[in-house]
PDB file of C-alpha atoms in Angstrom:
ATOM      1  CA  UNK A 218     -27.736 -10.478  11.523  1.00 68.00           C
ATOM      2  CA  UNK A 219     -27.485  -9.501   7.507  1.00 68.00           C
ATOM      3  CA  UNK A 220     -24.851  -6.644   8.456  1.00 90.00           C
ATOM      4  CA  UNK A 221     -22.803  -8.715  10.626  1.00 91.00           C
ATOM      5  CA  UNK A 222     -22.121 -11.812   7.639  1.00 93.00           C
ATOM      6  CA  UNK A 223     -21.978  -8.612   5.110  1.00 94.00           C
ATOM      7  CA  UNK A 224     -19.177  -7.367   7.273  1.00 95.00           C
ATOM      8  CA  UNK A 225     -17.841 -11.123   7.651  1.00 95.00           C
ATOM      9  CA  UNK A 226     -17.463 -11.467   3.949  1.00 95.00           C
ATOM     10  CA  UNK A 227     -16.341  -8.253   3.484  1.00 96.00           C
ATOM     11  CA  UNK A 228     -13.393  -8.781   5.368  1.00 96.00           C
ATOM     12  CA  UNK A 229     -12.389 -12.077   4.138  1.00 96.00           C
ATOM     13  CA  UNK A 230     -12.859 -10.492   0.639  1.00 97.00           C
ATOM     14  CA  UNK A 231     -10.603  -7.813   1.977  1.00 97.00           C
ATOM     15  CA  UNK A 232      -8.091 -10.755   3.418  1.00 95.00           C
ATOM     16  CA  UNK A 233      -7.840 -12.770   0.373  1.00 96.00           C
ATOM     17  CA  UNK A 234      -7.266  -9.299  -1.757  1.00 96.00           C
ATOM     18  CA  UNK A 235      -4.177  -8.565   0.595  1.00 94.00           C
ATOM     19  CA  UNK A 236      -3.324 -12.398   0.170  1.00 93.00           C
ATOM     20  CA  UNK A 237      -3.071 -12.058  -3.708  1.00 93.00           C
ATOM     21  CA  UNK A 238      -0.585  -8.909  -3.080  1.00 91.00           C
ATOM     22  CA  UNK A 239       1.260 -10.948  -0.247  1.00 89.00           C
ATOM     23  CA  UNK A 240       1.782 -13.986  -2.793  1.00 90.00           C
ATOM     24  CA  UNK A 241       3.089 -11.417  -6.260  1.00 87.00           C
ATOM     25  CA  UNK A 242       5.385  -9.939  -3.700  1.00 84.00           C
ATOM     26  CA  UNK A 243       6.586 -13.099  -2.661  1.00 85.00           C
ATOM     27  CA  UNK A 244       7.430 -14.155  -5.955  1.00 86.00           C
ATOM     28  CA  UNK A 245       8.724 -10.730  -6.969  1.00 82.00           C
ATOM     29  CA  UNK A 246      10.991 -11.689  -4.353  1.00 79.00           C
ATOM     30  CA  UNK A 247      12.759 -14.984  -5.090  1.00 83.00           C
ATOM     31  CA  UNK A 248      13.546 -13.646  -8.614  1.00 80.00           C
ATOM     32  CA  UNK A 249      16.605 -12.184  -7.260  1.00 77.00           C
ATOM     33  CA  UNK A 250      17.551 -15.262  -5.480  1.00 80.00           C
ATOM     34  CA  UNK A 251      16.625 -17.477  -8.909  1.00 82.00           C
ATOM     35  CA  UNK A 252      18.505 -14.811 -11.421  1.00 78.00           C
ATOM     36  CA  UNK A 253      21.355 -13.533  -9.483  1.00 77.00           C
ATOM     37  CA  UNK A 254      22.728 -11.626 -12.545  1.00 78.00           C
ATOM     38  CA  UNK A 255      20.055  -9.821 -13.086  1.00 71.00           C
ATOM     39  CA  UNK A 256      21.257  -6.144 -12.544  1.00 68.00           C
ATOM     40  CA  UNK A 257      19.664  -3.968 -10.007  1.00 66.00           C
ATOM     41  CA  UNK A 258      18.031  -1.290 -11.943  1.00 64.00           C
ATOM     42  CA  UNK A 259      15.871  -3.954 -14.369  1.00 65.00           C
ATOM     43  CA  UNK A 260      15.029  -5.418 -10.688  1.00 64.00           C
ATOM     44  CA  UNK A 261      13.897  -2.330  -9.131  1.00 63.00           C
ATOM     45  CA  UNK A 262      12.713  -0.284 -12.170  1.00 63.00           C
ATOM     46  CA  UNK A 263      11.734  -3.399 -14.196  1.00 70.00           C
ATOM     47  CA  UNK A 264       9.948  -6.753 -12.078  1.00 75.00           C
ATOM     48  CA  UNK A 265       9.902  -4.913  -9.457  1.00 77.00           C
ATOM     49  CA  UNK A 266       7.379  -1.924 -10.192  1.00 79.00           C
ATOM     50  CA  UNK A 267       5.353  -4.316 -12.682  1.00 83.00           C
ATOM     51  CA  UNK A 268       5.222  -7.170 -10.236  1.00 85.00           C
ATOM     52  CA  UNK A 269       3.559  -4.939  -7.830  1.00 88.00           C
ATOM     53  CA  UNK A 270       1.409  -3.081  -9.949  1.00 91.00           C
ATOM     54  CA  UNK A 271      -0.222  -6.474 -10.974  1.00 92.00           C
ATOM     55  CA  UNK A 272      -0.385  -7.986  -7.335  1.00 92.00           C
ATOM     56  CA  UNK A 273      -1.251  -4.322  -5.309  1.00 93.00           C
ATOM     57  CA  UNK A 274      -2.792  -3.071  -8.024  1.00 94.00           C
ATOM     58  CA  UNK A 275      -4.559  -4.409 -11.202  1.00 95.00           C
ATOM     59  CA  UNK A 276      -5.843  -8.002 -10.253  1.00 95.00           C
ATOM     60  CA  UNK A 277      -7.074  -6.881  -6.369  1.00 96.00           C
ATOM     61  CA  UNK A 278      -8.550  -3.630  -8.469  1.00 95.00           C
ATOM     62  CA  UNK A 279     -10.313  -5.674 -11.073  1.00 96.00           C
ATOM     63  CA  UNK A 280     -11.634  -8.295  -8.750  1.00 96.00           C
ATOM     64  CA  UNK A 281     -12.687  -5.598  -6.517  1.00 96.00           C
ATOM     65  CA  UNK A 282     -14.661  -3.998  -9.434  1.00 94.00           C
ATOM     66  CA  UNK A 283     -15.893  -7.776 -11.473  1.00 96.00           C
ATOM     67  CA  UNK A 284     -17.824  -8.558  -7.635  1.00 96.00           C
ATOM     68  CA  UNK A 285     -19.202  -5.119  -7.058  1.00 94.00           C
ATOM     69  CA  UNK A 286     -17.122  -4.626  -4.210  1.00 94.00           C
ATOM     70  CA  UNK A 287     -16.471  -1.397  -4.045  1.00 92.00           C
ATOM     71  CA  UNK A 288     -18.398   1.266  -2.244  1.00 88.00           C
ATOM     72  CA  UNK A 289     -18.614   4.827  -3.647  1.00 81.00           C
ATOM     73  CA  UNK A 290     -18.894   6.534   0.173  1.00 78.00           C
ATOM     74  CA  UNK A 291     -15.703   8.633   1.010  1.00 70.00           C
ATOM     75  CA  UNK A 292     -13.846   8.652  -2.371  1.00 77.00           C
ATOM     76  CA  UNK A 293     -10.100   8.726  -2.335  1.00 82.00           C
ATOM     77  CA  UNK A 294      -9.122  12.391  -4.160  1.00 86.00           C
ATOM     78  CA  UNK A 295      -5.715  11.893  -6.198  1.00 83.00           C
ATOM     79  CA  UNK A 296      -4.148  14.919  -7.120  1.00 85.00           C
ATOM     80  CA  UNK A 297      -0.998  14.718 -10.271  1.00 83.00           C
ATOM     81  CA  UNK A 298       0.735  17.805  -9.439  1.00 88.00           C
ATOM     82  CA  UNK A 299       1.132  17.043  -5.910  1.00 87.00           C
ATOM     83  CA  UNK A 300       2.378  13.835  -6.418  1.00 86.00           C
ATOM     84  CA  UNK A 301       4.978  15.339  -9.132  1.00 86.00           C
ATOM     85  CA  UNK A 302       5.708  17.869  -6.455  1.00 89.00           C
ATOM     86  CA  UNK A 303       6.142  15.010  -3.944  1.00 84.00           C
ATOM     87  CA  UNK A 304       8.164  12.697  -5.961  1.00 82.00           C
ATOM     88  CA  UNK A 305      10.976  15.219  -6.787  1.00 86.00           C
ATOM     89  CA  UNK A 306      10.878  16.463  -2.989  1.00 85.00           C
ATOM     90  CA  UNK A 307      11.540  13.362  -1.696  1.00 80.00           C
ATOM     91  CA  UNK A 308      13.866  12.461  -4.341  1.00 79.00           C
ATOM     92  CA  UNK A 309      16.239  15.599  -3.355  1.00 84.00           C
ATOM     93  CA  UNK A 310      16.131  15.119   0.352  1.00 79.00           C
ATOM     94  CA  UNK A 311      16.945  11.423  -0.096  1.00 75.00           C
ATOM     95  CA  UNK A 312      20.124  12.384  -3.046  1.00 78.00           C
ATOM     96  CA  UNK A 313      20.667  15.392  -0.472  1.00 81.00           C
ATOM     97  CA  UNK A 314      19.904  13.633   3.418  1.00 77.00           C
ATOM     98  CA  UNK A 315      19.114  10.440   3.488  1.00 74.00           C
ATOM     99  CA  UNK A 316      21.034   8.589   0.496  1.00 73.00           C
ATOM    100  CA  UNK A 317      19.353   5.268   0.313  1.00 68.00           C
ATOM    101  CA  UNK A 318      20.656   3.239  -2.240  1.00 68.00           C
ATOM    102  CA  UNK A 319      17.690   1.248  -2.664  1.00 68.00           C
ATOM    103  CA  UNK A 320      15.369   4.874  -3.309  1.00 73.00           C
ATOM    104  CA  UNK A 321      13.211   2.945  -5.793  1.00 73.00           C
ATOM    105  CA  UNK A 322      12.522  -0.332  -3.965  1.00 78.00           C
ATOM    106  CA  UNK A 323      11.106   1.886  -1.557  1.00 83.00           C
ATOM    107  CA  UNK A 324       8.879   3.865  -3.306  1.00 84.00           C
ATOM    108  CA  UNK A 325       7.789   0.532  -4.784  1.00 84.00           C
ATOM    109  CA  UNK A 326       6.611  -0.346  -1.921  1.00 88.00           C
ATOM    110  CA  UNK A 327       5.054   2.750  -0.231  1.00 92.00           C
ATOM    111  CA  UNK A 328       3.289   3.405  -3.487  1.00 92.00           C
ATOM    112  CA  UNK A 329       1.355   0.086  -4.132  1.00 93.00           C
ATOM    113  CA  UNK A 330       1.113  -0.822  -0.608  1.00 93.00           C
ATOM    114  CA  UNK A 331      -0.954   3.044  -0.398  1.00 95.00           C
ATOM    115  CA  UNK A 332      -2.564   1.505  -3.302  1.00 94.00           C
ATOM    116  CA  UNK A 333      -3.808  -1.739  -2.144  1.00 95.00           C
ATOM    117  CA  UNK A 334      -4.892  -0.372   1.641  1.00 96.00           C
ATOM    118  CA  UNK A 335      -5.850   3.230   1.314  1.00 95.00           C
ATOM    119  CA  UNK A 336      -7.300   3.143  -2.180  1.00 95.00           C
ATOM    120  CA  UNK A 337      -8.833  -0.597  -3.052  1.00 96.00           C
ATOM    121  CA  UNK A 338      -8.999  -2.051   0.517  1.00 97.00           C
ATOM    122  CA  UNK A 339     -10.754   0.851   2.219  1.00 96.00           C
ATOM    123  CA  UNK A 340     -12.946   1.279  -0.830  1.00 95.00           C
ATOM    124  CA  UNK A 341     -14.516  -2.194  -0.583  1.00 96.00           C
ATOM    125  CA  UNK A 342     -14.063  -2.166   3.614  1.00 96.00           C
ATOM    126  CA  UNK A 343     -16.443   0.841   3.148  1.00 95.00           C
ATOM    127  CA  UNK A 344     -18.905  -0.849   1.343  1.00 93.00           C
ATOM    128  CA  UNK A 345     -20.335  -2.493   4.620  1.00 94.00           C
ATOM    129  CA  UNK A 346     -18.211  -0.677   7.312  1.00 95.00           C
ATOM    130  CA  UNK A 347     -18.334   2.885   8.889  1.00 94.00           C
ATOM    131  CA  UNK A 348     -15.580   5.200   7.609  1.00 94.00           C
ATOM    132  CA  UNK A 349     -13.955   4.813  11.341  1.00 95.00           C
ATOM    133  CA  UNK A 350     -14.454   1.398  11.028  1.00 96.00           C
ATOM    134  CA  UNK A 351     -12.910   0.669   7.849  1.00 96.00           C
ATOM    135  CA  UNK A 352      -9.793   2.897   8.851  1.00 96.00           C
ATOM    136  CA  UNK A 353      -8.974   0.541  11.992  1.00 97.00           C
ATOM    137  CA  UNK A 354      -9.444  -2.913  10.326  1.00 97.00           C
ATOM    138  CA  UNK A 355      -7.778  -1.713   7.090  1.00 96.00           C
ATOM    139  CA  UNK A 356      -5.039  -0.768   9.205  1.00 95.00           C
ATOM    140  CA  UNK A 357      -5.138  -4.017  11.632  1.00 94.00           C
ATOM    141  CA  UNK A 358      -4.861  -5.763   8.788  1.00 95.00           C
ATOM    142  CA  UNK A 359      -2.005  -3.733   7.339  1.00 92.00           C
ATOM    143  CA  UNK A 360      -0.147  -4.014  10.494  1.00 89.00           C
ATOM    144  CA  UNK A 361      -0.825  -7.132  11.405  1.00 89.00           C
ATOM    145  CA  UNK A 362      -1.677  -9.458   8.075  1.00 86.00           C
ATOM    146  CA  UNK A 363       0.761  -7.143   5.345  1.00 80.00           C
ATOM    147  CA  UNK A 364       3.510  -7.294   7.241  1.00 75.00           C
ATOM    148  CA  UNK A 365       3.365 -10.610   9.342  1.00 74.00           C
ATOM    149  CA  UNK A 366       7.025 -11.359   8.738  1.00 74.00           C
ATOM    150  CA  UNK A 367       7.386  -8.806  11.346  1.00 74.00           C
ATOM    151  CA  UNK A 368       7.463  -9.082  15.130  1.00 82.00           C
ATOM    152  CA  UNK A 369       3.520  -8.860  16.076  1.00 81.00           C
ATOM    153  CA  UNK A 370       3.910  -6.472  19.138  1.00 87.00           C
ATOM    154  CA  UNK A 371       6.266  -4.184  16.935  1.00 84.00           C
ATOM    155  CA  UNK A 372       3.163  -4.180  14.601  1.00 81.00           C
ATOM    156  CA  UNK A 373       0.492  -3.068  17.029  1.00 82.00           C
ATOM    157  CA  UNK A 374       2.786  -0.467  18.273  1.00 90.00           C
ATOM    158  CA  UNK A 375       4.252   1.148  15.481  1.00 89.00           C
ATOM    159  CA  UNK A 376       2.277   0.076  11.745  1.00 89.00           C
ATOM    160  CA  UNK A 377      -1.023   0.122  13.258  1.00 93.00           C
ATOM    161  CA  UNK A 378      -0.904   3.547  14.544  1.00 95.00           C
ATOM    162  CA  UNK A 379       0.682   4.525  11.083  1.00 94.00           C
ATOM    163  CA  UNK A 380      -1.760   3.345   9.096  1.00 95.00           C
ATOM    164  CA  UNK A 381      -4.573   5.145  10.472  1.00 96.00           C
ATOM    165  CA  UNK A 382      -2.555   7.857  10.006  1.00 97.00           C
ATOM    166  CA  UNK A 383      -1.988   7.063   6.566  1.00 96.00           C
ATOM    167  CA  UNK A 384      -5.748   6.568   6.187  1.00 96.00           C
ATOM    168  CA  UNK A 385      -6.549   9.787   7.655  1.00 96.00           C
ATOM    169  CA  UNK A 386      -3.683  11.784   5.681  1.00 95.00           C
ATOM    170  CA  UNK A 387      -5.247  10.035   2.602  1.00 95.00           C
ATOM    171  CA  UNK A 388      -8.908  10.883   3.158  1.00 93.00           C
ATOM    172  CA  UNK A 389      -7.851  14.478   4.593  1.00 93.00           C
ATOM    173  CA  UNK A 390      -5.442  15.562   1.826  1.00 93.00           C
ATOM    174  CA  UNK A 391      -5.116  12.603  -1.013  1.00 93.00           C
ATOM    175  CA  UNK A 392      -3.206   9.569  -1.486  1.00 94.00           C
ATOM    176  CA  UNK A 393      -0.442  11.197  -2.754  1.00 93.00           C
ATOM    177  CA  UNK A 394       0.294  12.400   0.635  1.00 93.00           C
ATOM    178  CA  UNK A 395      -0.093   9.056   1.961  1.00 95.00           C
ATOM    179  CA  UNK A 396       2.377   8.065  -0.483  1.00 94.00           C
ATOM    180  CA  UNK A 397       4.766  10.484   0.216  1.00 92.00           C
ATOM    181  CA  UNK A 398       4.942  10.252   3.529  1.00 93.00           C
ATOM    182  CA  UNK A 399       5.126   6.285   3.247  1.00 93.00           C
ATOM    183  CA  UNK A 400       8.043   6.597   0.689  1.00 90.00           C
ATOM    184  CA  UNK A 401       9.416   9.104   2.907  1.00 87.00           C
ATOM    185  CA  UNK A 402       9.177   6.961   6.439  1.00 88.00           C
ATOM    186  CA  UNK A 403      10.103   3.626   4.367  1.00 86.00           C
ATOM    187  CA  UNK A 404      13.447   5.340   3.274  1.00 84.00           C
ATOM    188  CA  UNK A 405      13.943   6.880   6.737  1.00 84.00           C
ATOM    189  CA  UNK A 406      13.941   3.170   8.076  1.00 84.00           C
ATOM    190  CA  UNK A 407      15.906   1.301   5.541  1.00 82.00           C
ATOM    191  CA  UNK A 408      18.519   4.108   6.115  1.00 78.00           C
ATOM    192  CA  UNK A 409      18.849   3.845   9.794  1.00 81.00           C
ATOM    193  CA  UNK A 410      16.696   0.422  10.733  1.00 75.00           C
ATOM    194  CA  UNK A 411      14.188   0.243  12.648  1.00 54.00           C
TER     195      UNK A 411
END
């Protein structure tokens, strides 16, 4: 009975974590719509990547580490020279291939959203959950709670299934892959919808 209300408040931890992200981005969002002058590249380079890095990153992160949250089982490796690799990779197939204009809103997203779910979420979700475990509700939640503007059956079919295989490409090989490929299948989408 003590492991099933650890796992209970474990997840709503985990739920109100993604809720603090879900609310920054929100904001992050109007600002546009508020300052219409703004210029692009102080929105994308500027509020943008410090928005997120407060609501994905730093405040989940600290509150995560002020409660004791987070579990030291399966560590997330993070390696610098494969993410430099990475980011200039991806940066000449999208100048090269794919030529989304909005490059950096993208990575914006794939990197704190790899972040939040693969780094602080499955940290404290492995606290009190298998490592199986934690993969599938961090990435029920991710497809389903994260991205609830989006059509729910879409969801379970498609960012589901992608983010256990985000999980698994993080655990396997490091977040940076995770991020990569996230960056990578976020620019793939905004280029041709989906």
């Amino acid at each position: 009975m003590l492991q099933v209300k650890e796992k209970t408040i474990t997840l709503f931890f985990v739920m109100a974590l993604i809720s603090i992200a879900g609310i920054f981005y929100n904001i992050i969002m109007i600002i546009p719509i508020l300052f219409p002058n703004l210029g692009e590249n102080l929105y994308f380079w500027g509020i943008m990547g410090v928005g997120m890095f407060f609501g994905f990153y730093y405040f989940p992160d600290r509150i995560a580490k002020y409660t004791r949250m987070y579990s030291e089982k399966s560590p997330v490796c993070f390696n610098i020279r494969q993410s430099f690799l990475l980011i200039v990779g991806i940066l000449i197939v999208n100048i090269s291939f794919i030529k989304v204009n909005e490059a950096y809103f993208e990575f914006w997203i794939a990197l704190f959203e790899e972040i939040l779910f693969r780094y602080i979420v499955f940290r404290v979700l492995r606290k009190t959950y298998s490592l199986w475990q934690s993969i599938l509700v961090g990435s029920i939640l991710f497809g389903v709670l994260l991205h609830m503007n989006g059509d729910l059956l879409i969801n379970a079919m498609i960012k589901i299934p992608s983010g256990i295989f985000l999980y698994w490409i993080a655990q396997k090989y490091g977040i940076q892959n995770s991020v990569g490929l996230h960056w990578l299948y976020n620019s793939l989408v905004a280029k041709w919808g989906g």
